[in-house]
């Protein structure tokens, strides 16, 4: 089975197909048979590692800056 990961311009990684998502200890998340999920890319989701739409609220940008560097945040506090 194929798995496809799409990088949204200003949103999550969209994962489609057959896949397993595991935590740092290797324990799989219960995806209840889902074949499409969004993985947080902005770092602000209250449902990490899954997207909860926080990127829209905070104005996350996945674009590169005009000088070609990545658009990064100055700080990140894991919740």
mmCIF file of C-alpha atoms in Angstrom:
data_model
loop_
_atom_site.group_PDB
_atom_site.id
_atom_site.type_symbol
_atom_site.label_atom_id
_atom_site.label_comp_id
_atom_site.label_asym_id
_atom_site.label_seq_id
_atom_site.Cartn_x
_atom_site.Cartn_y
_atom_site.Cartn_z
ATOM 1 C CA UNK A 1 0.000 0.000 0.000
ATOM 2 C CA UNK A 2 1.151 3.508 -0.776
ATOM 3 C CA UNK A 3 1.510 6.341 1.694
ATOM 4 C CA UNK A 4 1.525 9.952 0.525
ATOM 5 C CA UNK A 5 2.757 12.909 2.605
ATOM 6 C CA UNK A 6 1.851 16.382 1.379
ATOM 7 C CA UNK A 7 3.451 19.502 2.841
ATOM 8 C CA UNK A 8 0.817 22.221 3.115
ATOM 9 C CA UNK A 9 2.056 25.724 2.280
ATOM 10 C CA UNK A 10 1.104 27.152 5.658
ATOM 11 C CA UNK A 11 -0.399 24.154 7.376
ATOM 12 C CA UNK A 12 0.211 20.596 8.480
ATOM 13 C CA UNK A 13 1.809 17.591 6.898
ATOM 14 C CA UNK A 14 -1.136 15.669 5.373
ATOM 15 C CA UNK A 15 -0.578 11.911 5.544
ATOM 16 C CA UNK A 16 -2.734 9.647 3.367
ATOM 17 C CA UNK A 17 -2.799 5.896 2.902
ATOM 18 C CA UNK A 18 -1.823 3.084 5.227
ATOM 19 C CA UNK A 19 0.499 4.140 8.054
ATOM 20 C CA UNK A 20 1.184 3.909 11.768
ATOM 21 C CA UNK A 21 2.092 6.847 14.003
ATOM 22 C CA UNK A 22 4.045 5.947 17.139
ATOM 23 C CA UNK A 23 5.136 8.011 20.146
ATOM 24 C CA UNK A 24 8.726 8.359 21.392
ATOM 25 C CA UNK A 25 8.402 5.024 23.208
ATOM 26 C CA UNK A 26 7.205 3.224 20.078
ATOM 27 C CA UNK A 27 3.592 2.975 21.271
ATOM 28 C CA UNK A 28 1.156 3.424 18.378
ATOM 29 C CA UNK A 29 -1.531 6.088 18.518
ATOM 30 C CA UNK A 30 -5.099 4.826 18.090
ATOM 31 C CA UNK A 31 -6.080 6.295 14.742
ATOM 32 C CA UNK A 32 -9.422 4.450 14.679
ATOM 33 C CA UNK A 33 -8.869 3.279 11.109
ATOM 34 C CA UNK A 34 -8.198 6.748 9.704
ATOM 35 C CA UNK A 35 -6.444 6.805 6.362
ATOM 36 C CA UNK A 36 -5.907 10.598 6.313
ATOM 37 C CA UNK A 37 -4.446 12.714 9.131
ATOM 38 C CA UNK A 38 -2.712 16.056 9.576
ATOM 39 C CA UNK A 39 0.528 16.247 11.549
ATOM 40 C CA UNK A 40 1.336 19.550 13.268
ATOM 41 C CA UNK A 41 4.093 21.597 11.717
ATOM 42 C CA UNK A 42 3.666 24.881 13.602
ATOM 43 C CA UNK A 43 4.306 23.511 17.090
ATOM 44 C CA UNK A 44 1.202 25.085 18.634
ATOM 45 C CA UNK A 45 -1.332 22.234 18.425
ATOM 46 C CA UNK A 46 -2.969 21.210 21.689
ATOM 47 C CA UNK A 47 -3.285 17.726 20.179
ATOM 48 C CA UNK A 48 0.348 17.050 19.181
ATOM 49 C CA UNK A 49 1.524 15.392 17.088
ATOM 50 C CA UNK A 50 -1.748 15.954 15.263
ATOM 51 C CA UNK A 51 -2.922 19.214 13.746
ATOM 52 C CA UNK A 52 -5.779 21.036 15.468
ATOM 53 C CA UNK A 53 -5.825 24.089 13.183
ATOM 54 C CA UNK A 54 -3.617 26.226 15.454
ATOM 55 C CA UNK A 55 -1.485 27.207 12.435
ATOM 56 C CA UNK A 56 -4.340 29.363 11.155
ATOM 57 C CA UNK A 57 -4.803 31.080 14.518
ATOM 58 C CA UNK A 58 -1.119 31.985 14.900
ATOM 59 C CA UNK A 59 -0.482 32.885 11.261
ATOM 60 C CA UNK A 60 2.074 30.116 10.693
ATOM 61 C CA UNK A 61 4.038 30.433 7.487
ATOM 62 C CA UNK A 62 5.920 27.578 5.902
ATOM 63 C CA UNK A 63 7.305 29.819 3.171
ATOM 64 C CA UNK A 64 10.951 30.703 2.791
ATOM 65 C CA UNK A 65 11.977 34.317 3.274
ATOM 66 C CA UNK A 66 13.098 36.435 0.320
ATOM 67 C CA UNK A 67 16.758 35.781 1.171
ATOM 68 C CA UNK A 68 16.129 32.026 0.820
ATOM 69 C CA UNK A 69 16.387 31.283 4.528
ATOM 70 C CA UNK A 70 13.719 29.374 6.383
ATOM 71 C CA UNK A 71 10.981 31.221 8.204
ATOM 72 C CA UNK A 72 11.723 30.059 11.754
ATOM 73 C CA UNK A 73 10.423 31.073 15.141
ATOM 74 C CA UNK A 74 12.763 32.617 17.685
ATOM 75 C CA UNK A 75 11.523 30.365 20.459
ATOM 76 C CA UNK A 76 9.507 27.220 21.004
ATOM 77 C CA UNK A 77 7.987 25.994 24.224
ATOM 78 C CA UNK A 78 6.755 22.404 24.116
ATOM 79 C CA UNK A 79 3.411 22.010 25.855
#
